Amino acid sequence: METRRLGDTDLDLSVIGLGTWVFGGRWGGTDDDDSAAAVHAALDAGVNWIDTADIYGQGRAERVVGRVLRERGADGVHVATKGGVAWELGDGGLRIWREARGDYLRMALERSLIALGTDHVDLYQVHWPVPGVPPADTMGALADLRDEGKIRWIGVSNYDRAEMDAAYRARPFSSYQPGYHMFRRQVEDAELPWCADHGVGVIAYGPLAHGLFTGKMDEATTFAADDWRAASEFFTDGAYPERVAATRELAAIARGAGRVGGIAELAVMWVLRRPEVTSAIVGARDAAQARANAALAAAPLTGDERAAVDAVLARHPDIARPYGHGEPPVREEAPQ
């Protein structure tokens, strides 16, 4: 599989990375053995890096990744995890909130290292920006952890341009992880150009639009109560039928171009068309999905394909509305 260098790091990442949010649940249920099989299959198929986070199942996803690394060894595998979402399990159930203070991130990283069964990670990213927490506190802690050898490279996720600018002034970082797909292009206006100007690599999550670009959904698709998509405007607002219609048009473009992976292949290669993007993160529930996702790394989009996609998006402007995808609340709304 093709690799690309991540920003100013020495990490050459496969253009498809394995996403593990599904391992922690919130996607309608999951099985740890299936999750472990997905990791093995992805690595066997040429994927060389794994994206995870402590909040995915409150350590569950990280433990699955750690299990696989013990089973096969970690040589040649780059592990990226994220911290910055705290949680509390009480009588009212699970509560989560954003937390990016330096002392918290130090604790969170130590917990992640235990779950992963390692003494360091290749990349550690702040999962969400937290208003009111000084960037110097957040980024200074990560720089200290890097100096201690517990993190090789640092980055941020879900920040906007102003937030990245403030964080970068506090301490330069190497990666940015935004949500990015054909119906979610907001980062093209400011964040991707900022990354290009600062030499920051981009690892994009959600290239398949949370499953819509698998081509398996229609207007009647529903989700289980424990699936975050059941409450997301992306799948429930008045524009959802139009998103499905536009997806069918995009699938026709993929068929016409002879793309074996169909619209999923088109969607991944559309994200990878941007020179700022190092890799597209694609989640997998089991080994079969992981193998299929690895095969989506294919030929670059042609000029005709790009023009055809642009025409579809221009015909359906309402499909690009901002939407929620399980964002944690800020600290002021959290338990104290």
PDB file of N, CA and C in Angstrom, residues 8-11 79-81 119-125 142-155 173-175:
ATOM      1  N   ASP A   8       5.964  16.886   9.539  1.00  0.00           N
ATOM      2  CA  ASP A   8       7.403  16.980   9.771  1.00  0.00           C
ATOM      3  C   ASP A   8       7.944  15.794  10.564  1.00  0.00           C
ATOM      4  N   THR A   9       7.163  14.716  10.652  1.00  0.00           N
ATOM      5  CA  THR A   9       7.591  13.553  11.422  1.00  0.00           C
ATOM      6  C   THR A   9       8.450  12.627  10.562  1.00  0.00           C
ATOM      7  N   ASP A  10       8.873  11.519  11.161  1.00  0.00           N
ATOM      8  CA  ASP A  10       9.544  10.465  10.403  1.00  0.00           C
ATOM      9  C   ASP A  10       8.604   9.285  10.166  1.00  0.00           C
ATOM     10  N   LEU A  11       7.291   9.515  10.325  1.00  0.00           N
ATOM     11  CA  LEU A  11       6.300   8.457  10.170  1.00  0.00           C
ATOM     12  C   LEU A  11       5.803   8.399   8.733  1.00  0.00           C
ATOM     13  N   VAL A  79       1.201   3.314  16.200  1.00  0.00           N
ATOM     14  CA  VAL A  79      -0.009   3.463  17.012  1.00  0.00           C
ATOM     15  C   VAL A  79      -0.205   4.933  17.350  1.00  0.00           C
ATOM     16  N   ALA A  80      -1.397   5.430  17.052  1.00  0.00           N
ATOM     17  CA  ALA A  80      -1.791   6.796  17.408  1.00  0.00           C
ATOM     18  C   ALA A  80      -2.989   6.707  18.342  1.00  0.00           C
ATOM     19  N   THR A  81      -2.913   7.401  19.464  1.00  0.00           N
ATOM     20  CA  THR A  81      -4.078   7.464  20.333  1.00  0.00           C
ATOM     21  C   THR A  81      -4.341   8.914  20.718  1.00  0.00           C
ATOM     22  N   ASP A 119       5.353   1.250  26.217  1.00  0.00           N
ATOM     23  CA  ASP A 119       5.927   2.338  27.013  1.00  0.00           C
ATOM     24  C   ASP A 119       5.903   3.670  26.283  1.00  0.00           C
ATOM     25  N   HIS A 120       5.391   3.670  25.025  1.00  0.00           N
ATOM     26  CA  HIS A 120       5.284   4.926  24.281  1.00  0.00           C
ATOM     27  C   HIS A 120       4.307   4.743  23.132  1.00  0.00           C
ATOM     28  N   VAL A 121       3.826   5.855  22.594  1.00  0.00           N
ATOM     29  CA  VAL A 121       3.021   5.828  21.372  1.00  0.00           C
ATOM     30  C   VAL A 121       3.695   6.712  20.331  1.00  0.00           C
ATOM     31  N   ASP A 122       3.460   6.367  19.071  1.00  0.00           N
ATOM     32  CA  ASP A 122       4.061   7.151  17.990  1.00  0.00           C
ATOM     33  C   ASP A 122       3.447   8.533  17.882  1.00  0.00           C
ATOM     34  N   LEU A 123       2.139   8.622  18.124  1.00  0.00           N
ATOM     35  CA  LEU A 123       1.437   9.896  17.976  1.00  0.00           C
ATOM     36  C   LEU A 123       0.386  10.011  19.066  1.00  0.00           C
ATOM     37  N   TYR A 124       0.375  11.156  19.748  1.00  0.00           N
ATOM     38  CA  TYR A 124      -0.641  11.424  20.763  1.00  0.00           C
ATOM     39  C   TYR A 124      -1.295  12.750  20.418  1.00  0.00           C
ATOM     40  N   GLN A 125      -2.628  12.736  20.309  1.00  0.00           N
ATOM     41  CA  GLN A 125      -3.359  13.926  19.891  1.00  0.00           C
ATOM     42  C   GLN A 125      -4.385  14.335  20.946  1.00  0.00           C
ATOM     43  N   LEU A 142       2.160  17.987  26.696  1.00  0.00           N
ATOM     44  CA  LEU A 142       2.493  17.023  25.646  1.00  0.00           C
ATOM     45  C   LEU A 142       3.964  17.107  25.274  1.00  0.00           C
ATOM     46  N   ALA A 143       4.493  18.322  25.221  1.00  0.00           N
ATOM     47  CA  ALA A 143       5.916  18.475  24.915  1.00  0.00           C
ATOM     48  C   ALA A 143       6.774  17.825  25.993  1.00  0.00           C
ATOM     49  N   ASP A 144       6.372  17.962  27.251  1.00  0.00           N
ATOM     50  CA  ASP A 144       7.116  17.322  28.338  1.00  0.00           C
ATOM     51  C   ASP A 144       7.072  15.801  28.203  1.00  0.00           C
ATOM     52  N   LEU A 145       5.904  15.265  27.879  1.00  0.00           N
ATOM     53  CA  LEU A 145       5.767  13.822  27.710  1.00  0.00           C
ATOM     54  C   LEU A 145       6.579  13.323  26.519  1.00  0.00           C
ATOM     55  N   ARG A 146       6.662  14.149  25.499  1.00  0.00           N
ATOM     56  CA  ARG A 146       7.518  13.800  24.359  1.00  0.00           C
ATOM     57  C   ARG A 146       8.984  13.777  24.788  1.00  0.00           C
ATOM     58  N   ASP A 147       9.387  14.761  25.554  1.00  0.00           N
ATOM     59  CA  ASP A 147      10.776  14.802  26.022  1.00  0.00           C
ATOM     60  C   ASP A 147      11.109  13.600  26.906  1.00  0.00           C
ATOM     61  N   GLU A 148      10.095  13.071  27.585  1.00  0.00           N
ATOM     62  CA  GLU A 148      10.299  11.900  28.445  1.00  0.00           C
ATOM     63  C   GLU A 148      10.284  10.589  27.662  1.00  0.00           C
ATOM     64  N   GLY A 149      10.008  10.659  26.355  1.00  0.00           N
ATOM     65  CA  GLY A 149      10.009   9.464  25.525  1.00  0.00           C
ATOM     66  C   GLY A 149       8.714   8.690  25.520  1.00  0.00           C
ATOM     67  N   LYS A 150       7.654   9.246  26.087  1.00  0.00           N
ATOM     68  CA  LYS A 150       6.378   8.539  26.135  1.00  0.00           C
ATOM     69  C   LYS A 150       5.509   8.821  24.910  1.00  0.00           C
ATOM     70  N   ILE A 151       5.829   9.904  24.211  1.00  0.00           N
ATOM     71  CA  ILE A 151       5.168  10.286  22.965  1.00  0.00           C
ATOM     72  C   ILE A 151       6.272  10.593  21.963  1.00  0.00           C
ATOM     73  N   ARG A 152       6.123  10.118  20.737  1.00  0.00           N
ATOM     74  CA  ARG A 152       7.115  10.478  19.731  1.00  0.00           C
ATOM     75  C   ARG A 152       6.727  11.779  19.025  1.00  0.00           C
ATOM     76  N   TRP A 153       5.441  11.926  18.702  1.00  0.00           N
ATOM     77  CA  TRP A 153       4.969  13.120  18.000  1.00  0.00           C
ATOM     78  C   TRP A 153       3.627  13.524  18.584  1.00  0.00           C
ATOM     79  N   ILE A 154       3.301  14.812  18.485  1.00  0.00           N
ATOM     80  CA  ILE A 154       2.061  15.315  19.074  1.00  0.00           C
ATOM     81  C   ILE A 154       1.204  15.986  18.011  1.00  0.00           C
ATOM     82  N   GLY A 155      -0.115  16.007  18.284  1.00  0.00           N
ATOM     83  CA  GLY A 155      -1.036  16.619  17.338  1.00  0.00           C
ATOM     84  C   GLY A 155      -2.349  16.985  18.006  1.00  0.00           C
ATOM     85  N   PHE A 173       3.182  21.458  16.628  1.00  0.00           N
ATOM     86  CA  PHE A 173       2.730  20.065  16.598  1.00  0.00           C
ATOM     87  C   PHE A 173       2.765  19.567  15.161  1.00  0.00           C
ATOM     88  N   SER A 174       2.536  18.284  14.979  1.00  0.00           N
ATOM     89  CA  SER A 174       2.829  17.646  13.693  1.00  0.00           C
ATOM     90  C   SER A 174       1.625  17.116  12.941  1.00  0.00           C
ATOM     91  N   SER A 175       0.472  16.961  13.605  1.00  0.00           N
ATOM     92  CA  SER A 175      -0.666  16.333  12.931  1.00  0.00           C
ATOM     93  C   SER A 175      -1.973  17.006  13.308  1.00  0.00           C
TER      94      SER A 175
END
